[in-house]
């Protein structure tokens, strides 16, 4: 790729400023009071894709927030790359824990980001990472070096389960036809240890409701004589793990993919510093399923976690009450071969079966998706690996991630193509947390690396 470094250094300030403009709009998909901002964000992305050289960009309406589709087709006999990303972001709360307002981006330097990082909700997940692709396209079109066709599909509902993307994909398989799907919505090990994500976990997300008496009761008059839904719910939740931290739901592990000793040994080669890991989180010990390392626990093993729990009196002071209801939100991260709908029903059946007499239990599934693993012996992986090698000067390490992008498995099913996950964020970038940020070095490195993927992928397809 000719002139990529000089193009980036010449346009660096503008690249950063454009991303800052995008980050200023609070595109929170979970909160309907930001519906207008969602549409403004979609418009801005459309405009930026047109400016970057797309010939056609459409805002495609859905039952929820629109999907932006853009393309530049130079020659139908050449390969086509489909870029996916999401313009919605997580809610900013707890807002009081941010050091600067989440939608007023600022640049600060940190130990891991000596060149500065942009602090804002969505900086890394996923506006910053998706915008790298827009700027990479700009470079390739402005310097006449786009080697193949490119399509963009940018959705606004990833953080709430991609509810309308599946039908969009199913109804537009021809329009979305491609040779490879490219996504930057994951991370890498460290700036000097590049890695390519080769796996994502699946997800089953449910909400449970335990109901006891028909109204909140005086805890003196009734305490000890009726089941307290919060006492019961916490007991039920506690019983979902055994002493080895294995999940107790019958048949939960039946389909879990077993990795060979060789595969586990290969995984163990990825650099990991347990002391630094604990220090970064201010914890005195790691925790998890017996018999597995930290990297295994958060990538190749399934989990069950309570994401939120509430009920009873949580206001100021004390109130003596036995609540009528207790609630929890529970997520299970799944690994390849586990089917999320099957797991959801195993959970439901089990959770209801462990409820004692005196309460009723309801389980409501929220959303879910299958896990994904991508082989490393494909042209797509090899092209990505060579692209990192070119710009980082090191061969990237293949590594499975614990996170989920549930729609990736559906892409493969519907569009029959593999996905390459070229993420440039770091785990410490605090996605979904207060003070989310994205390193400027990472942002620019992404813009530099992506065009090489196009180049090598096109060459290797010949
Ligand atoms: N970009 C993340 C997923 C991710 C982050 C994967 C880092 C690997 C490494 C995505 O936006 C996300 O947050 N996904 C959700 C699932 C979704 C259904 C809400 C998740 O993983 O919790
Ligand atoms: Mn994301
Ligand atoms: Mn996310």
Short mmCIF file of C-alpha atoms and ligand atoms in Angstrom, two decimals:
data_model
loop_
_atom_site.label_atom_id
_atom_site.label_comp_id
_atom_site.label_asym_id
_atom_site.label_seq_id
_atom_site.Cartn_x
_atom_site.Cartn_y
_atom_site.Cartn_z
CA UNK A 1 0.00 0.00 0.00
CA UNK A 2 1.74 3.10 -1.22
CA UNK A 3 1.83 6.22 0.94
CA UNK A 4 -0.29 4.79 3.76
CA UNK A 5 1.99 6.14 6.51
CA UNK A 6 2.25 9.60 4.99
CA UNK A 7 -1.50 9.69 4.30
CA UNK A 8 -2.18 8.89 7.95
CA UNK A 9 0.30 11.38 9.36
CA UNK A 10 -1.04 14.12 7.07
CA UNK A 11 -4.67 13.45 7.99
CA UNK A 12 -4.27 12.33 11.58
CA UNK A 13 -5.82 15.41 13.20
CA UNK A 14 -8.84 15.25 10.91
CA UNK A 15 -9.28 11.48 11.52
CA UNK A 16 -9.33 12.14 15.26
CA UNK A 17 -11.67 15.11 14.99
CA UNK A 18 -14.15 13.24 12.83
CA UNK A 19 -14.27 10.40 15.34
CA UNK A 20 -14.79 12.91 18.14
CA UNK A 21 -17.82 14.34 16.30
CA UNK A 22 -19.27 10.84 16.00
CA UNK A 23 -18.65 10.15 19.70
CA UNK A 24 -20.45 13.31 20.76
CA UNK A 25 -23.83 11.87 19.76
CA UNK A 26 -25.29 9.64 22.50
CA UNK A 27 -26.51 6.71 20.40
CA UNK A 28 -27.73 4.54 23.27
CA UNK A 29 -29.91 1.82 21.81
CA UNK A 30 -31.14 0.53 25.17
CA UNK A 31 -32.77 3.84 26.12
CA UNK A 32 -35.62 4.98 23.87
CA UNK A 33 -35.18 8.59 24.95
CA UNK A 34 -32.17 8.67 22.59
CA UNK A 35 -34.16 7.59 19.51
CA UNK A 36 -33.50 10.90 17.76
CA UNK A 37 -29.77 10.68 18.42
CA UNK A 38 -29.74 7.17 16.95
CA UNK A 39 -31.04 8.57 13.66
CA UNK A 40 -28.59 11.49 13.70
CA UNK A 41 -25.76 9.01 14.16
CA UNK A 42 -27.00 6.88 11.26
CA UNK A 43 -27.10 9.99 9.05
CA UNK A 44 -23.57 10.95 10.02
CA UNK A 45 -22.30 7.47 9.19
CA UNK A 46 -24.05 7.59 5.84
CA UNK A 47 -22.43 10.93 5.07
CA UNK A 48 -18.99 9.68 6.09
CA UNK A 49 -19.29 6.57 3.93
CA UNK A 50 -20.21 8.68 0.92
CA UNK A 51 -17.29 11.01 1.57
CA UNK A 52 -14.97 8.02 1.93
CA UNK A 53 -15.87 6.88 -1.57
CA UNK A 54 -18.90 4.60 -1.40
CA UNK A 55 -20.95 4.88 -4.61
CA UNK A 56 -24.20 4.08 -2.91
CA UNK A 57 -25.28 4.36 0.72
CA UNK A 58 -28.76 3.58 2.00
CA UNK A 59 -30.37 3.96 5.37
CA UNK A 60 -32.46 0.80 5.61
CA UNK A 61 -35.44 1.05 7.92
CA UNK A 62 -36.19 -1.84 10.29
CA UNK A 63 -38.72 -2.36 13.06
CA UNK A 64 -36.07 -0.91 15.33
CA UNK A 65 -33.15 1.34 14.48
CA UNK A 66 -31.97 1.58 10.87
CA UNK A 67 -29.13 -0.35 9.31
CA UNK A 68 -26.74 1.56 7.08
CA UNK A 69 -25.76 -0.23 3.90
CA UNK A 70 -23.02 1.15 1.69
CA UNK A 71 -20.98 -0.20 -1.18
CA UNK A 72 -18.25 0.47 -3.66
CA UNK A 73 -18.25 -2.12 -6.40
CA UNK A 74 -15.31 -1.71 -8.75
CA UNK A 75 -15.45 -4.99 -10.67
CA UNK A 76 -17.81 -7.85 -10.03
CA UNK A 77 -15.12 -10.37 -10.92
CA UNK A 78 -13.02 -9.24 -7.95
CA UNK A 79 -13.53 -10.45 -4.36
CA UNK A 80 -15.96 -8.59 -2.09
CA UNK A 81 -15.32 -7.72 1.55
CA UNK A 82 -18.35 -7.07 3.77
CA UNK A 83 -17.57 -4.86 6.75
CA UNK A 84 -19.89 -5.10 9.76
CA UNK A 85 -19.94 -2.75 12.73
CA UNK A 86 -22.41 -1.14 15.13
CA UNK A 87 -23.12 2.53 15.79
CA UNK A 88 -25.08 2.00 18.99
CA UNK A 89 -23.33 2.21 22.33
CA UNK A 90 -23.94 0.97 25.86
CA UNK A 91 -25.66 3.24 28.38
CA UNK A 92 -23.15 5.41 30.23
CA UNK A 93 -24.27 4.60 33.77
CA UNK A 94 -23.09 4.74 36.44
CA UNK A 95 -22.41 8.25 35.17
CA UNK A 96 -20.93 9.50 38.46
CA UNK A 97 -17.98 7.14 38.01
CA UNK A 98 -16.81 8.86 34.82
CA UNK A 99 -13.89 11.26 35.20
CA UNK A 100 -15.18 13.27 32.22
CA UNK A 101 -18.63 13.37 30.62
CA UNK A 102 -19.17 10.26 28.43
CA UNK A 103 -20.36 12.21 25.40
CA UNK A 104 -17.80 15.02 25.59
CA UNK A 105 -14.76 13.19 24.24
CA UNK A 106 -11.36 14.20 25.60
CA UNK A 107 -7.84 12.96 24.95
CA UNK A 108 -5.68 11.82 27.85
CA UNK A 109 -2.43 9.88 27.99
CA UNK A 110 -2.10 6.73 30.08
CA UNK A 111 0.63 4.22 30.77
CA UNK A 112 -0.73 1.86 28.12
CA UNK A 113 -1.56 4.72 25.74
CA UNK A 114 1.39 7.12 25.82
CA UNK A 115 0.24 8.69 22.52
CA UNK A 116 -3.12 9.48 24.08
CA UNK A 117 -6.52 7.83 24.16
CA UNK A 118 -9.94 9.23 23.36
CA UNK A 119 -12.26 8.94 26.36
CA UNK A 120 -15.95 8.59 25.50
CA UNK A 121 -18.72 6.01 25.52
CA UNK A 122 -18.36 4.03 22.27
CA UNK A 123 -14.74 5.14 21.69
CA UNK A 124 -13.65 1.51 21.36
CA UNK A 125 -17.01 -0.33 21.25
CA UNK A 126 -17.64 0.22 18.44
CA UNK A 127 -17.60 3.70 16.93
CA UNK A 128 -13.83 4.07 17.00
CA UNK A 129 -13.25 0.65 15.55
CA UNK A 130 -15.91 0.97 12.88
CA UNK A 131 -14.62 4.39 11.87
CA UNK A 132 -11.17 2.89 11.20
CA UNK A 133 -12.83 1.06 8.32
CA UNK A 134 -14.37 4.24 6.96
CA UNK A 135 -10.97 5.97 7.01
CA UNK A 136 -9.21 2.92 5.53
CA UNK A 137 -11.69 3.05 2.64
CA UNK A 138 -11.07 6.77 2.25
CA UNK A 139 -7.34 6.11 1.92
CA UNK A 140 -7.82 3.35 -0.64
CA UNK A 141 -10.25 5.30 -2.83
CA UNK A 142 -8.42 8.65 -2.63
CA UNK A 143 -5.14 7.00 -3.63
CA UNK A 144 -6.74 4.66 -6.20
CA UNK A 145 -5.61 1.55 -4.39
CA UNK A 146 -8.87 -0.19 -3.55
CA UNK A 147 -8.07 -3.69 -4.83
CA UNK A 148 -11.53 -5.26 -4.54
CA UNK A 149 -15.20 -4.53 -3.85
CA UNK A 150 -16.36 -3.42 -0.45
CA UNK A 151 -19.76 -3.40 1.26
CA UNK A 152 -20.65 -1.94 4.64
CA UNK A 153 -23.43 -3.04 6.97
CA UNK A 154 -23.57 -0.95 10.14
CA UNK A 155 -26.34 -1.68 12.61
CA UNK A 156 -27.76 0.21 15.58
CA UNK A 157 -28.98 -2.61 17.81
CA UNK A 158 -25.94 -4.75 18.60
CA UNK A 159 -25.87 -3.83 22.27
CA UNK A 160 -29.50 -4.86 22.67
CA UNK A 161 -29.34 -8.19 20.86
CA UNK A 162 -29.41 -7.35 17.11
CA UNK A 163 -33.11 -8.15 17.01
CA UNK A 164 -33.77 -6.82 13.52
CA UNK A 165 -30.51 -7.68 11.84
CA UNK A 166 -31.30 -11.37 11.33
CA UNK A 167 -34.31 -10.71 9.14
CA UNK A 168 -32.44 -7.97 7.27
CA UNK A 169 -29.68 -10.45 6.46
CA UNK A 170 -32.14 -13.21 5.55
CA UNK A 171 -34.04 -10.87 3.19
CA UNK A 172 -30.95 -9.39 1.56
CA UNK A 173 -28.60 -12.30 0.98
CA UNK A 174 -27.91 -11.23 -2.61
CA UNK A 175 -27.20 -7.63 -1.77
CA UNK A 176 -24.90 -8.72 1.06
CA UNK A 177 -23.16 -11.46 -0.97
CA UNK A 178 -19.45 -11.45 -0.16
CA UNK A 179 -16.28 -13.50 0.00
CA UNK A 180 -15.33 -12.56 3.53
CA UNK A 181 -16.81 -10.62 6.43
CA UNK A 182 -14.53 -8.24 8.29
CA UNK A 183 -15.31 -6.98 11.78
CA UNK A 184 -13.37 -4.77 14.18
CA UNK A 185 -15.35 -5.11 17.40
CA UNK A 186 -12.99 -7.18 19.56
CA UNK A 187 -9.59 -6.66 21.13
CA UNK A 188 -5.98 -7.73 20.97
CA UNK A 189 -3.53 -8.82 23.67
CA UNK A 190 -1.33 -5.70 23.80
CA UNK A 191 0.04 -3.06 21.46
CA UNK A 192 3.29 -4.99 21.15
CA UNK A 193 1.55 -8.40 21.10
CA UNK A 194 -0.91 -8.32 18.20
CA UNK A 195 -3.55 -11.04 18.13
CA UNK A 196 -6.50 -11.99 15.96
CA UNK A 197 -9.72 -13.14 17.59
CA UNK A 198 -10.60 -16.64 16.42
CA UNK A 199 -13.57 -17.35 18.65
CA UNK A 200 -16.53 -15.68 20.32
CA UNK A 201 -18.73 -17.18 22.98
CA UNK A 202 -22.44 -17.66 22.54
CA UNK A 203 -24.96 -16.18 24.92
CA UNK A 204 -28.24 -16.98 26.61
CA UNK A 205 -29.71 -14.10 28.59
CA UNK A 206 -32.73 -14.57 30.84
CA UNK A 207 -34.65 -12.71 33.50
CA UNK A 208 -36.15 -14.53 36.47
CA UNK A 209 -38.95 -13.50 38.77
CA UNK A 210 -39.75 -15.16 42.08
CA UNK A 211 -43.16 -14.41 43.59
CA UNK A 212 -44.13 -15.17 47.17
CA UNK A 213 -47.09 -13.60 49.01
CA UNK A 214 -49.51 -11.42 47.05
CA UNK A 215 -48.24 -8.21 48.69
CA UNK A 216 -45.26 -6.88 50.62
CA UNK A 217 -45.70 -7.98 54.23
CA UNK A 218 -44.68 -6.76 57.67
CA UNK A 219 -41.55 -8.80 58.35
CA UNK A 220 -42.39 -9.07 62.04
CA UNK A 221 -45.96 -10.22 61.68
CA UNK A 222 -45.21 -12.68 58.87
CA UNK A 223 -41.43 -13.21 59.08
CA UNK A 224 -40.48 -16.87 59.52
CA UNK A 225 -43.91 -18.09 58.47
CA UNK A 226 -43.91 -17.43 54.70
CA UNK A 227 -41.22 -17.81 52.05
CA UNK A 228 -39.24 -14.63 51.44
CA UNK A 229 -38.72 -14.40 47.65
CA UNK A 230 -35.31 -12.73 48.03
CA UNK A 231 -34.06 -15.38 50.45
CA UNK A 232 -35.32 -18.05 48.06
CA UNK A 233 -33.96 -16.42 44.91
CA UNK A 234 -30.46 -16.01 46.37
CA UNK A 235 -30.47 -19.63 47.57
CA UNK A 236 -31.58 -20.83 44.14
CA UNK A 237 -28.89 -18.76 42.43
CA UNK A 238 -26.22 -20.00 44.84
CA UNK A 239 -27.13 -23.57 44.00
CA UNK A 240 -26.40 -23.02 40.29
CA UNK A 241 -22.65 -23.57 40.94
CA UNK A 242 -21.08 -26.45 42.86
CA UNK A 243 -17.98 -26.31 45.07
CA UNK A 244 -15.73 -26.57 42.00
CA UNK A 245 -17.56 -23.70 40.38
CA UNK A 246 -19.14 -25.92 37.81
CA UNK A 247 -22.66 -25.15 36.70
CA UNK A 248 -25.20 -27.56 38.17
CA UNK A 249 -27.89 -27.40 35.48
CA UNK A 250 -28.38 -31.00 34.25
CA UNK A 251 -27.02 -31.59 30.73
CA UNK A 252 -25.52 -28.09 30.62
CA UNK A 253 -22.07 -29.39 29.62
CA UNK A 254 -23.26 -32.17 27.30
CA UNK A 255 -22.27 -30.49 24.07
CA UNK A 256 -19.34 -28.41 25.27
CA UNK A 257 -16.47 -28.74 22.86
CA UNK A 258 -13.52 -30.54 24.44
CA UNK A 259 -10.13 -29.20 23.54
CA UNK A 260 -7.23 -31.59 23.20
CA UNK A 261 -4.13 -31.27 25.41
CA UNK A 262 -2.28 -29.98 22.32
CA UNK A 263 -4.86 -27.26 21.75
CA UNK A 264 -4.76 -26.26 25.39
CA UNK A 265 -0.96 -26.20 25.33
CA UNK A 266 -1.11 -24.00 22.22
CA UNK A 267 -3.51 -21.63 24.00
CA UNK A 268 -1.27 -21.49 27.06
CA UNK A 269 1.49 -19.99 24.92
CA UNK A 270 -0.36 -16.68 24.72
CA UNK A 271 1.33 -14.28 27.12
CA UNK A 272 -0.62 -13.76 30.34
CA UNK A 273 0.53 -12.15 33.55
CA UNK A 274 -1.69 -13.19 36.43
CA UNK A 275 -0.22 -10.66 38.86
CA UNK A 276 -0.77 -7.76 36.47
CA UNK A 277 -4.28 -9.04 35.78
CA UNK A 278 -5.16 -9.06 39.49
CA UNK A 279 -3.53 -5.69 40.05
CA UNK A 280 -5.45 -4.06 37.18
CA UNK A 281 -8.72 -5.18 38.82
CA UNK A 282 -7.70 -4.67 42.47
CA UNK A 283 -8.48 -8.26 43.39
CA UNK A 284 -6.38 -10.56 45.53
CA UNK A 285 -7.23 -13.76 43.69
CA UNK A 286 -8.72 -14.98 40.43
CA UNK A 287 -11.76 -17.21 40.67
CA UNK A 288 -13.48 -19.79 38.51
CA UNK A 289 -14.03 -23.34 37.40
CA UNK A 290 -11.63 -25.84 38.91
CA UNK A 291 -9.09 -27.33 36.56
CA UNK A 292 -8.87 -24.44 34.11
CA UNK A 293 -6.61 -21.43 33.72
CA UNK A 294 -7.89 -17.87 33.64
CA UNK A 295 -7.53 -17.69 29.86
CA UNK A 296 -9.43 -20.95 29.49
CA UNK A 297 -12.15 -19.90 31.92
CA UNK A 298 -12.92 -16.81 29.91
CA UNK A 299 -12.67 -18.24 26.42
CA UNK A 300 -13.29 -21.98 26.05
CA UNK A 301 -15.51 -22.64 29.08
CA UNK A 302 -19.16 -21.70 29.53
CA UNK A 303 -20.25 -19.53 32.45
CA UNK A 304 -23.32 -18.40 34.35
CA UNK A 305 -23.43 -14.94 35.89
CA UNK A 306 -25.97 -12.76 37.64
CA UNK A 307 -25.92 -9.35 35.98
CA UNK A 308 -28.37 -7.66 38.29
CA UNK A 309 -30.60 -8.55 41.22
CA UNK A 310 -33.29 -6.56 42.94
CA UNK A 311 -36.41 -6.62 45.06
CA UNK A 312 -37.70 -5.39 48.40
CA UNK A 313 -36.77 -2.09 49.97
CA UNK A 314 -33.61 -0.41 48.67
CA UNK A 315 -34.35 3.21 49.61
CA UNK A 316 -32.74 5.21 52.41
CA UNK A 317 -32.92 3.92 55.94
CA UNK A 318 -34.61 0.70 56.97
CA UNK A 319 -38.02 -0.73 56.22
CA UNK A 320 -39.11 -4.02 57.75
CA UNK A 321 -40.66 -5.89 54.89
CA UNK A 322 -40.96 -9.28 53.27
CA UNK A 323 -41.19 -8.46 49.59
CA UNK A 324 -43.75 -10.04 47.36
CA UNK A 325 -41.26 -10.38 44.51
CA UNK A 326 -37.56 -10.75 43.73
CA UNK A 327 -35.84 -10.51 40.36
CA UNK A 328 -32.52 -11.25 38.68
CA UNK A 329 -30.97 -10.95 35.24
CA UNK A 330 -28.79 -13.93 34.42
CA UNK A 331 -26.49 -14.51 31.47
CA UNK A 332 -24.78 -17.67 30.34
CA UNK A 333 -21.76 -17.47 28.04
CA UNK A 334 -21.63 -20.49 25.80
CA UNK A 335 -18.96 -22.22 23.78
CA UNK A 336 -19.05 -23.85 20.34
CA UNK A 337 -21.63 -26.63 19.88
CA UNK A 338 -23.80 -25.45 22.76
CA UNK A 339 -27.10 -24.28 21.30
CA UNK A 340 -28.37 -21.16 22.99
CA UNK A 341 -32.04 -22.01 22.67
CA UNK A 342 -31.47 -25.46 24.12
CA UNK A 343 -29.47 -23.98 27.01
CA UNK A 344 -32.23 -21.44 27.63
CA UNK A 345 -34.76 -24.23 27.97
CA UNK A 346 -32.45 -26.36 30.14
CA UNK A 347 -32.03 -23.36 32.42
CA UNK A 348 -35.76 -22.66 32.54
CA UNK A 349 -36.65 -26.25 33.33
CA UNK A 350 -34.00 -26.55 36.03
CA UNK A 351 -34.65 -23.19 37.64
CA UNK A 352 -38.35 -23.91 37.97
CA UNK A 353 -37.63 -27.38 39.33
CA UNK A 354 -35.52 -26.08 42.22
CA UNK A 355 -38.16 -23.62 43.44
CA UNK A 356 -39.55 -24.68 46.82
CA UNK A 357 -43.25 -24.72 47.59
CA UNK A 358 -44.44 -21.31 48.71
CA UNK A 359 -43.13 -19.36 45.71
CA UNK A 360 -43.73 -19.34 41.97
CA UNK A 361 -40.99 -18.78 39.42
CA UNK A 362 -41.10 -17.23 36.00
CA UNK A 363 -38.24 -17.25 33.50
CA UNK A 364 -38.29 -14.87 30.55
CA UNK A 365 -35.66 -15.28 27.85
CA UNK A 366 -34.19 -12.00 26.61
CA UNK A 367 -31.91 -12.82 23.71
CA UNK A 368 -29.03 -15.01 22.77
CA UNK A 369 -26.87 -16.35 20.03
CA UNK A 370 -24.47 -19.09 19.09
CA UNK A 371 -20.73 -19.01 19.64
CA UNK A 372 -18.29 -18.86 16.78
CA UNK A 373 -14.86 -20.21 15.93
CA UNK A 374 -12.97 -19.37 12.81
CA UNK A 375 -10.33 -21.68 11.36
CA UNK A 376 -6.83 -20.29 10.82
CA UNK A 377 -6.01 -22.19 7.65
CA UNK A 378 -8.16 -20.00 5.43
CA UNK A 379 -7.20 -17.27 2.97
CA UNK A 380 -9.07 -14.78 5.12
CA UNK A 381 -7.07 -15.59 8.26
CA UNK A 382 -3.79 -15.72 6.37
CA UNK A 383 -4.44 -12.35 4.74
CA UNK A 384 -5.28 -10.83 8.13
CA UNK A 385 -2.19 -12.37 9.72
CA UNK A 386 0.04 -11.00 6.95
CA UNK A 387 -1.56 -7.57 7.28
CA UNK A 388 -0.70 -7.44 11.02
CA UNK A 389 2.76 -8.77 10.31
CA UNK A 390 3.30 -5.93 7.85
CA UNK A 391 2.21 -3.13 10.14
CA UNK A 392 3.14 -4.48 13.59
CA UNK A 393 6.31 -6.27 12.49
CA UNK A 394 5.13 -9.39 14.35
CA UNK A 395 2.99 -12.40 13.50
CA UNK A 396 -0.29 -12.06 15.41
CA UNK A 397 -1.36 -14.75 17.87
CA UNK A 398 -4.72 -16.43 17.24
CA UNK A 399 -6.81 -16.11 20.41
CA UNK A 400 -10.39 -16.89 21.38
CA UNK A 401 -12.32 -14.17 23.14
CA UNK A 402 -14.86 -14.49 25.91
CA UNK A 403 -17.16 -11.83 24.47
CA UNK A 404 -20.08 -12.37 22.13
CA UNK A 405 -21.20 -10.98 18.81
CA UNK A 406 -24.16 -13.32 18.40
CA UNK A 407 -24.90 -12.28 14.85
CA UNK A 408 -21.61 -13.66 13.50
CA UNK A 409 -22.84 -17.26 13.55
CA UNK A 410 -25.95 -16.20 11.66
CA UNK A 411 -23.82 -14.46 9.01
CA UNK A 412 -22.10 -17.74 8.30
CA UNK A 413 -25.39 -19.60 8.13
CA UNK A 414 -27.13 -17.11 5.84
CA UNK A 415 -24.31 -15.65 3.78
CA UNK A 416 -22.08 -18.76 3.75
CA UNK A 417 -18.96 -16.80 4.47
CA UNK A 418 -16.40 -16.72 7.25
CA UNK A 419 -15.79 -13.77 9.50
CA UNK A 420 -12.38 -12.31 10.30
CA UNK A 421 -12.27 -10.48 13.64
CA UNK A 422 -9.60 -7.81 13.41
CA UNK A 423 -9.95 -6.00 16.73
CA UNK A 424 -7.59 -3.25 17.83
CA UNK A 425 -8.90 -2.48 21.33
CA UNK A 426 -7.36 -3.58 24.63
CA UNK A 427 -9.23 -5.31 27.48
CA UNK A 428 -8.22 -2.37 29.65
CA UNK A 429 -10.04 0.09 27.36
CA UNK A 430 -13.04 -0.28 29.69
CA UNK A 431 -15.75 -1.07 27.14
CA UNK A 432 -19.20 -1.11 28.81
CA UNK A 433 -17.56 0.50 31.90
CA UNK A 434 -17.07 4.09 33.03
CA UNK A 435 -14.15 5.86 31.33
CA UNK A 436 -14.24 3.81 28.13
CA UNK A 437 -11.38 4.85 25.85
CA UNK A 438 -9.56 3.92 22.67
CA UNK A 439 -5.87 4.51 22.06
CA UNK A 440 -5.03 6.92 19.26
CA UNK A 441 -2.13 4.66 18.34
CA UNK A 442 -4.60 1.74 18.09
CA UNK A 443 -7.02 3.79 16.00
CA UNK A 444 -4.34 4.82 13.54
CA UNK A 445 -2.79 1.33 13.51
CA UNK A 446 -6.17 -0.07 12.56
CA UNK A 447 -6.51 2.41 9.70
CA UNK A 448 -3.04 1.39 8.54
CA UNK A 449 -3.57 -2.37 8.82
CA UNK A 450 -7.01 -2.72 7.21
CA UNK A 451 -5.94 -1.73 3.66
CA UNK A 452 -3.28 -4.47 3.75
CA UNK A 453 -5.98 -7.00 4.53
CA UNK A 454 -7.79 -5.96 1.35
CA UNK A 455 -4.58 -6.16 -0.65
CA UNK A 456 -3.47 -9.58 0.59
CA UNK A 457 -6.95 -11.05 0.54
CA UNK A 458 -7.36 -10.01 -3.10
CA UNK A 459 -3.90 -11.29 -4.06
CA UNK A 460 -4.38 -14.62 -2.27
CA UNK A 461 -7.72 -15.11 -4.02
CA UNK A 462 -6.04 -15.03 -7.43
N1 LIG B 1 -17.91 -5.70 20.95
C1 LIG B 1 -18.59 -6.42 21.98
C2 LIG B 1 -18.17 -7.88 22.05
C3 LIG B 1 -16.72 -8.18 22.30
C4 LIG B 1 -15.88 -7.29 22.95
C5 LIG B 1 -16.24 -9.38 21.87
C6 LIG B 1 -14.55 -7.60 23.16
C7 LIG B 1 -14.92 -9.70 22.09
C8 LIG B 1 -14.08 -8.81 22.72
C9 LIG B 1 -20.09 -6.31 21.73
O1 LIG B 1 -20.48 -5.01 21.46
C10 LIG B 1 -20.83 -6.75 22.97
O2 LIG B 1 -20.76 -6.03 23.93
N2 LIG B 1 -21.53 -7.87 22.93
C11 LIG B 1 -22.36 -8.28 24.01
C12 LIG B 1 -23.44 -9.20 23.54
C13 LIG B 1 -24.66 -8.49 23.01
C14 LIG B 1 -25.71 -9.49 22.63
C15 LIG B 1 -25.20 -7.48 23.99
C16 LIG B 1 -21.57 -9.04 25.03
O3 LIG B 1 -20.56 -9.70 24.72
O4 LIG B 1 -21.96 -8.95 26.20
MN1 LIG B 2 -19.24 -4.12 20.10
MN1 LIG B 3 -20.58 -3.94 23.43
#
